[in-house]
Tab-separated table of N, CA and C in Angstrom:
chain	number	residue	atom	x	y	z
A	108	MET	N	-17.708	-31.105	13.201
A	108	MET	CA	-17.440	-30.846	14.516
A	108	MET	C	-17.814	-32.052	15.398
A	109	SER	N	-16.845	-32.359	16.321
A	109	SER	CA	-17.141	-33.563	17.167
A	109	SER	C	-18.211	-33.206	18.239
A	110	ASP	N	-18.660	-34.308	18.891
A	110	ASP	CA	-19.550	-33.931	20.059
A	110	ASP	C	-18.798	-33.222	21.140
A	111	GLU	N	-17.570	-33.593	21.397
A	111	GLU	CA	-16.846	-32.932	22.470
A	111	GLU	C	-16.656	-31.416	22.118
A	112	GLU	N	-16.316	-31.072	20.937
A	112	GLU	CA	-16.246	-29.671	20.529
A	112	GLU	C	-17.566	-29.008	20.634
A	113	ARG	N	-18.681	-29.606	20.160
A	113	ARG	CA	-19.903	-28.995	20.270
A	113	ARG	C	-20.251	-28.661	21.625
A	114	LYS	N	-19.932	-29.594	22.590
A	114	LYS	CA	-20.240	-29.419	24.043
A	114	LYS	C	-19.380	-28.248	24.545
A	115	TYR	N	-18.174	-28.167	24.147
A	115	TYR	CA	-17.343	-27.103	24.609
A	115	TYR	C	-17.906	-25.747	24.226
A	116	TRP	N	-18.275	-25.609	22.946
A	116	TRP	CA	-18.734	-24.399	22.432
A	116	TRP	C	-20.123	-23.976	23.075
A	117	HIS	N	-20.965	-24.906	23.270
A	117	HIS	CA	-22.230	-24.762	23.958
A	117	HIS	C	-21.938	-24.291	25.317
A	118	ALA	N	-21.144	-24.852	26.032
A	118	ALA	CA	-20.782	-24.489	27.397
A	118	ALA	C	-20.163	-23.032	27.362
A	119	TYR	N	-19.307	-22.773	26.522
A	119	TYR	CA	-18.686	-21.492	26.446
A	119	TYR	C	-19.669	-20.386	26.256
A	120	TYR	N	-20.550	-20.539	25.360
A	120	TYR	CA	-21.545	-19.496	24.986
A	120	TYR	C	-22.610	-19.409	26.084
A	121	GLU	N	-22.883	-20.471	26.815
A	121	GLU	CA	-24.019	-20.533	27.827
A	121	GLU	C	-23.368	-19.984	29.153
A	122	LYS	N	-22.144	-20.305	29.529
A	122	LYS	CA	-21.595	-19.979	30.771
A	122	LYS	C	-20.518	-19.027	30.910
A	123	ILE	N	-19.834	-18.691	29.812
A	123	ILE	CA	-18.652	-17.867	29.844
A	123	ILE	C	-18.886	-16.517	28.990
A	124	TYR	N	-19.180	-16.668	27.781
A	124	TYR	CA	-19.268	-15.565	26.936
A	124	TYR	C	-20.448	-14.678	27.272
A	125	HIS	N	-20.327	-13.357	27.257
A	125	HIS	CA	-21.441	-12.480	27.325
A	125	HIS	C	-21.201	-11.449	26.254
A	126	LYS	N	-22.297	-11.035	25.580
A	126	LYS	CA	-22.261	-10.152	24.466
A	126	LYS	C	-21.567	-8.835	24.783
A	127	LYS	N	-21.786	-8.321	25.999
A	127	LYS	CA	-21.189	-6.985	26.320
A	127	LYS	C	-19.626	-7.033	26.335
A	128	TYR	N	-19.102	-8.276	26.706
A	128	TYR	CA	-17.677	-8.450	26.687
A	128	TYR	C	-17.173	-8.720	25.236
A	129	GLY	N	-17.961	-9.319	24.402
A	129	GLY	CA	-17.607	-9.503	23.055
A	129	GLY	C	-17.469	-8.022	22.411
A	130	ILE	N	-18.463	-7.246	22.704
A	130	ILE	CA	-18.467	-5.894	22.161
A	130	ILE	C	-17.276	-5.041	22.683
A	131	ALA	N	-16.959	-5.257	23.893
A	131	ALA	CA	-15.794	-4.527	24.550
A	131	ALA	C	-14.536	-5.018	23.805
A	132	ASP	N	-14.371	-6.294	23.583
A	132	ASP	CA	-13.158	-6.846	22.907
A	132	ASP	C	-13.105	-6.191	21.519
A	133	GLU	N	-14.221	-6.161	20.834
A	133	GLU	CA	-14.174	-5.556	19.447
A	133	GLU	C	-13.721	-4.202	19.515
A	134	ARG	N	-14.266	-3.372	20.402
A	134	ARG	CA	-13.842	-2.016	20.449
A	134	ARG	C	-12.346	-1.838	20.895
A	135	ILE	N	-11.892	-2.600	21.830
A	135	ILE	CA	-10.554	-2.576	22.190
A	135	ILE	C	-9.550	-2.905	20.906
A	136	PHE	N	-9.937	-3.954	20.269
A	136	PHE	CA	-8.955	-4.292	19.162
A	136	PHE	C	-9.154	-3.281	18.045
A	137	TYR	N	-10.331	-2.744	17.846
A	137	TYR	CA	-10.498	-1.704	16.835
A	137	TYR	C	-9.534	-0.475	17.052
A	138	TYR	N	-9.679	0.009	18.287
A	138	TYR	CA	-8.887	1.194	18.624
A	138	TYR	C	-7.433	0.964	18.723
A	139	LEU	N	-7.073	-0.207	19.138
A	139	LEU	CA	-5.698	-0.584	19.133
A	139	LEU	C	-5.194	-0.655	17.721
A	140	LEU	N	-5.838	-1.317	16.759
A	140	LEU	CA	-5.393	-1.331	15.399
A	140	LEU	C	-5.327	-0.062	14.718
A	141	ARG	N	-6.372	0.784	14.931
A	141	ARG	CA	-6.450	2.170	14.353
A	141	ARG	C	-5.093	2.936	14.884
A	142	GLU	N	-4.754	2.820	16.180
A	142	GLU	CA	-3.743	3.590	16.603
A	142	GLU	C	-2.413	2.993	16.032
A	143	ILE	N	-2.239	1.719	16.057
A	143	ILE	CA	-0.986	1.067	15.453
A	143	ILE	C	-0.824	1.588	13.979
A	144	LEU	N	-1.948	1.532	13.284
A	144	LEU	CA	-1.910	1.764	11.803
A	144	LEU	C	-2.138	3.216	11.450
A	145	ARG	N	-2.137	4.112	12.385
A	145	ARG	CA	-2.454	5.509	12.232
A	145	ARG	C	-1.806	6.205	11.049
A	146	ASP	N	-0.530	5.998	10.898
A	146	ASP	CA	0.236	6.638	9.750
A	146	ASP	C	0.401	5.736	8.600
A	147	LYS	N	-0.246	4.617	8.508
A	147	LYS	CA	-0.085	3.706	7.420
A	147	LYS	C	-1.387	3.411	6.726
A	148	LYS	N	-1.314	3.186	5.445
A	148	LYS	CA	-2.465	2.904	4.618
A	148	LYS	C	-3.056	1.620	5.115
A	149	HIS	N	-4.311	1.639	5.401
A	149	HIS	CA	-4.991	0.403	5.927
A	149	HIS	C	-6.473	0.433	5.621
A	150	ILE	N	-7.120	-0.647	5.939
A	150	ILE	CA	-8.576	-0.846	5.746
A	150	ILE	C	-9.034	-1.710	6.892
A	151	ILE	N	-10.194	-1.320	7.481
A	151	ILE	CA	-10.758	-2.098	8.566
A	151	ILE	C	-12.006	-2.723	7.866
A	152	VAL	N	-12.069	-4.059	7.885
A	152	VAL	CA	-13.241	-4.719	7.245
A	152	VAL	C	-13.910	-5.519	8.277
A	153	THR	N	-15.182	-5.905	7.859
A	153	THR	CA	-15.986	-6.781	8.687
A	153	THR	C	-16.748	-7.762	7.700
A	154	CYS	N	-17.109	-8.844	8.340
A	154	CYS	CA	-18.022	-9.766	7.543
A	154	CYS	C	-19.122	-10.085	8.523
A	155	SER	N	-19.254	-9.325	9.533
A	155	SER	CA	-20.304	-9.552	10.605
A	155	SER	C	-21.506	-8.693	10.303
A	156	ARG	N	-22.658	-9.240	10.460
A	156	ARG	CA	-23.914	-8.524	10.259
A	156	ARG	C	-24.132	-7.533	11.529
A	157	GLU	N	-23.339	-7.721	12.575
A	157	GLU	CA	-23.529	-7.060	13.788
A	157	GLU	C	-22.177	-6.518	14.347
A	158	SER	N	-21.734	-5.411	13.743
A	158	SER	CA	-20.468	-4.900	14.212
A	158	SER	C	-20.642	-3.674	14.949
A	159	PHE	N	-19.897	-3.454	16.023
A	159	PHE	CA	-20.126	-2.367	16.949
A	159	PHE	C	-19.123	-1.227	16.813
A	160	VAL	N	-18.324	-1.332	15.848
A	160	VAL	CA	-17.297	-0.274	15.555
A	160	VAL	C	-17.428	0.153	14.063
A	161	PRO	N	-16.913	1.370	13.820
A	161	PRO	CA	-16.870	1.767	12.369
A	161	PRO	C	-15.984	0.899	11.518
A	162	TYR	N	-16.326	0.625	10.327
A	162	TYR	CA	-15.428	-0.146	9.409
A	162	TYR	C	-15.539	0.444	7.991
A	163	ASP	N	-14.489	0.129	7.226
A	163	ASP	CA	-14.433	0.776	5.890
A	163	ASP	C	-15.222	-0.094	4.878
A	164	MET	N	-15.338	-1.340	5.141
A	164	MET	CA	-15.958	-2.246	4.077
A	164	MET	C	-16.539	-3.456	4.682
A	165	ASP	N	-17.690	-3.877	4.351
A	165	ASP	CA	-18.305	-5.166	4.724
A	165	ASP	C	-18.078	-6.068	3.544
A	166	ILE	N	-17.119	-6.884	3.662
A	166	ILE	CA	-16.699	-7.753	2.460
A	166	ILE	C	-17.806	-8.750	2.111
A	167	SER	N	-18.630	-9.212	3.075
A	167	SER	CA	-19.637	-10.187	2.697
A	167	SER	C	-20.708	-9.450	1.885
A	168	LEU	N	-21.176	-8.274	2.349
A	168	LEU	CA	-22.138	-7.512	1.638
A	168	LEU	C	-21.687	-7.146	0.210
A	169	ASP	N	-20.399	-6.719	0.155
A	169	ASP	CA	-19.857	-6.304	-1.119
A	169	ASP	C	-19.815	-7.537	-2.081
A	170	LEU	N	-19.558	-8.735	-1.617
A	170	LEU	CA	-19.509	-9.811	-2.482
A	170	LEU	C	-20.910	-10.127	-3.052
A	171	TYR	N	-21.851	-9.877	-2.335
A	171	TYR	CA	-23.342	-10.050	-2.699
A	171	TYR	C	-23.819	-8.986	-3.634
A	172	ASP	N	-23.124	-7.832	-3.767
A	172	ASP	CA	-23.494	-6.669	-4.533
A	172	ASP	C	-23.194	-7.016	-6.115
A	173	ASN	N	-24.216	-7.141	-6.855
A	173	ASN	CA	-23.966	-7.460	-8.284
A	173	ASN	C	-23.082	-6.380	-8.929
A	174	LYS	N	-23.491	-5.105	-8.733
A	174	LYS	CA	-22.798	-3.999	-9.391
A	174	LYS	C	-21.270	-4.030	-9.048
A	175	LYS	N	-20.954	-4.236	-7.863
A	175	LYS	CA	-19.559	-4.311	-7.464
A	175	LYS	C	-18.822	-5.475	-7.961
A	176	ARG	N	-19.471	-6.622	-7.991
A	176	ARG	CA	-18.820	-7.797	-8.711
A	176	ARG	C	-18.667	-7.605	-10.122
A	177	HIS	N	-19.630	-7.075	-10.829
A	177	HIS	CA	-19.527	-6.865	-12.235
A	177	HIS	C	-18.471	-5.800	-12.520
A	178	ALA	N	-18.322	-4.871	-11.757
A	178	ALA	CA	-17.263	-3.764	-11.937
A	178	ALA	C	-15.859	-4.497	-11.960
A	179	ILE	N	-15.631	-5.441	-11.072
A	179	ILE	CA	-14.405	-6.188	-11.017
A	179	ILE	C	-14.193	-6.964	-12.355
A	180	HIS	N	-15.181	-7.625	-12.716
A	180	HIS	CA	-15.167	-8.410	-14.041
A	180	HIS	C	-14.799	-7.432	-15.175
A	181	LYS	N	-15.402	-6.303	-15.231
A	181	LYS	CA	-15.117	-5.352	-16.294
A	181	LYS	C	-13.668	-4.869	-16.157
A	182	GLN	N	-13.179	-4.607	-14.949
A	182	GLN	CA	-11.798	-4.210	-14.723
A	182	GLN	C	-10.806	-5.375	-15.184
A	183	TRP	N	-11.272	-6.562	-15.062
A	183	TRP	CA	-10.466	-7.732	-15.533
A	183	TRP	C	-10.616	-7.992	-17.059
A	184	GLY	N	-11.374	-7.153	-17.734
A	184	GLY	CA	-11.604	-7.271	-19.096
A	184	GLY	C	-12.612	-8.446	-19.454
A	185	ASP	N	-13.373	-8.941	-18.540
A	185	ASP	CA	-14.309	-9.966	-18.848
A	185	ASP	C	-15.658	-9.349	-19.542
A	186	LYS	N	-16.288	-10.077	-20.388
A	186	LYS	CA	-17.468	-9.507	-21.006
A	186	LYS	C	-18.686	-10.195	-20.428
A	187	PRO	N	-19.849	-9.533	-20.434
A	187	PRO	CA	-20.951	-10.125	-19.914
A	187	PRO	C	-21.553	-11.306	-20.785
A	188	PRO	N	-22.290	-12.157	-20.263
A	188	PRO	CA	-22.900	-12.251	-18.949
A	188	PRO	C	-21.849	-12.709	-17.926
A	189	TYR	N	-21.985	-12.076	-16.776
A	189	TYR	CA	-21.122	-12.414	-15.682
A	189	TYR	C	-21.711	-13.515	-14.825
A	190	PRO	N	-20.820	-14.289	-14.071
A	190	PRO	CA	-21.469	-15.371	-13.262
A	190	PRO	C	-22.431	-14.846	-12.283
A	191	SER	N	-23.400	-15.774	-11.919
A	191	SER	CA	-24.322	-15.414	-10.862
A	191	SER	C	-23.700	-15.617	-9.500
A	192	LEU	N	-24.337	-15.140	-8.485
A	192	LEU	CA	-23.820	-15.136	-7.157
A	192	LEU	C	-23.405	-16.497	-6.650
A	193	LYS	N	-24.101	-17.486	-7.057
A	193	LYS	CA	-23.799	-18.976	-6.578
A	193	LYS	C	-22.490	-19.372	-7.103
A	194	ASN	N	-21.957	-18.747	-8.163
A	194	ASN	CA	-20.572	-19.135	-8.674
A	194	ASN	C	-19.503	-18.531	-7.818
A	195	TYR	N	-19.778	-17.748	-6.854
A	195	TYR	CA	-18.835	-17.181	-5.977
A	195	TYR	C	-18.750	-17.725	-4.591
A	196	LEU	N	-19.750	-18.691	-4.369
A	196	LEU	CA	-19.861	-19.172	-3.004
A	196	LEU	C	-19.680	-20.684	-2.883
A	197	ALA	N	-19.097	-21.120	-1.882
A	197	ALA	CA	-18.914	-22.524	-1.596
A	197	ALA	C	-20.033	-22.858	-0.549
A	198	ARG	N	-19.998	-24.061	-0.032
A	198	ARG	CA	-20.904	-24.601	0.881
A	198	ARG	C	-20.941	-23.719	2.143
A	199	GLY	N	-22.056	-23.449	2.635
A	199	GLY	CA	-22.204	-22.599	3.838
A	199	GLY	C	-22.175	-21.110	3.472
A	200	ASN	N	-22.307	-20.795	2.169
A	200	ASN	CA	-22.303	-19.359	1.663
A	200	ASN	C	-20.950	-18.628	2.025
A	201	HIS	N	-19.794	-19.403	2.145
A	201	HIS	CA	-18.479	-18.711	2.269
A	201	HIS	C	-17.983	-18.630	0.890
A	202	PRO	N	-17.162	-17.582	0.680
A	202	PRO	CA	-16.602	-17.403	-0.601
A	202	PRO	C	-15.764	-18.606	-1.015
A	203	ASN	N	-15.898	-18.969	-2.360
A	203	ASN	CA	-15.017	-19.997	-2.937
A	203	ASN	C	-13.791	-19.254	-3.494
A	204	GLU	N	-13.007	-19.918	-4.349
A	204	GLU	CA	-11.750	-19.304	-4.861
A	204	GLU	C	-12.163	-18.013	-5.670
A	205	LEU	N	-13.085	-18.060	-6.544
A	205	LEU	CA	-13.453	-16.886	-7.313
A	205	LEU	C	-13.989	-15.855	-6.328
A	206	GLY	N	-14.699	-16.118	-5.423
A	206	GLY	CA	-15.203	-15.251	-4.426
A	206	GLY	C	-14.084	-14.498	-3.670
A	207	HIS	N	-13.118	-15.270	-3.277
A	207	HIS	CA	-11.953	-14.651	-2.580
A	207	HIS	C	-11.073	-13.736	-3.664
A	208	LYS	N	-11.072	-14.155	-4.826
A	208	LYS	CA	-10.379	-13.206	-5.887
A	208	LYS	C	-11.125	-11.877	-5.996
A	209	ILE	N	-12.471	-11.989	-5.976
A	209	ILE	CA	-13.251	-10.769	-6.120
A	209	ILE	C	-13.023	-9.936	-4.930
A	210	ILE	N	-12.998	-10.537	-3.697
A	210	ILE	CA	-12.867	-9.765	-2.474
A	210	ILE	C	-11.526	-9.125	-2.396
A	211	ALA	N	-10.398	-9.910	-2.775
A	211	ALA	CA	-9.158	-9.401	-2.792
A	211	ALA	C	-8.987	-8.153	-3.821
A	212	GLU	N	-9.641	-8.241	-4.936
A	212	GLU	CA	-9.634	-7.108	-5.849
A	212	GLU	C	-10.315	-5.885	-5.231
A	213	MET	N	-11.400	-6.102	-4.602
A	213	MET	CA	-12.136	-5.003	-3.892
A	213	MET	C	-11.317	-4.345	-2.866
A	214	LEU	N	-10.613	-5.115	-2.117
A	214	LEU	CA	-9.677	-4.551	-1.073
A	214	LEU	C	-8.530	-3.795	-1.755
A	215	THR	N	-7.941	-4.327	-2.713
A	215	THR	CA	-6.852	-3.733	-3.391
A	215	THR	C	-7.317	-2.335	-3.985
A	216	ASN	N	-8.518	-2.414	-4.650
A	216	ASN	CA	-9.065	-1.195	-5.243
A	216	ASN	C	-9.276	-0.054	-4.212
A	217	TYR	N	-9.804	-0.557	-3.070
A	217	TYR	CA	-10.085	0.391	-1.964
A	217	TYR	C	-8.775	1.110	-1.511
A	218	LEU	N	-7.756	0.297	-1.292
A	218	LEU	CA	-6.558	0.752	-0.795
A	218	LEU	C	-5.858	1.677	-1.874
A	219	ASP	N	-5.995	1.374	-3.112
A	219	ASP	CA	-5.376	2.171	-4.130
A	219	ASP	C	-6.058	3.616	-4.233
A	220	LYS	N	-7.286	3.692	-3.775
A	220	LYS	CA	-8.082	4.951	-3.775
A	220	LYS	C	-7.701	5.815	-2.493
A	221	THR	N	-7.132	5.229	-1.526
A	221	THR	CA	-6.935	6.057	-0.249
A	221	THR	C	-5.503	6.589	-0.200
């Protein structure tokens, strides 16, 4: 991130953003999406440790759950030992390619059950 971008985001969070408006935005979009998708199969997910609306799945916590990851490997026909958590994460603890495949499978499995 450049110095200019860093200054912008610092000013934004210091002078413009307020948590109560962030929460209001989250709720507005949540209820909007729930209404639009009311008669369609869908899933509301989060990766935020601080969400202010109900959600169906926390994809980051599910990726960290050994039992859930191992269940996907079993579903794929893989045999133990399964990779450790570090094999699913890239720099900054964001999912890498394997982590994204696991998350995609978790989402697909969830939708198949609903």
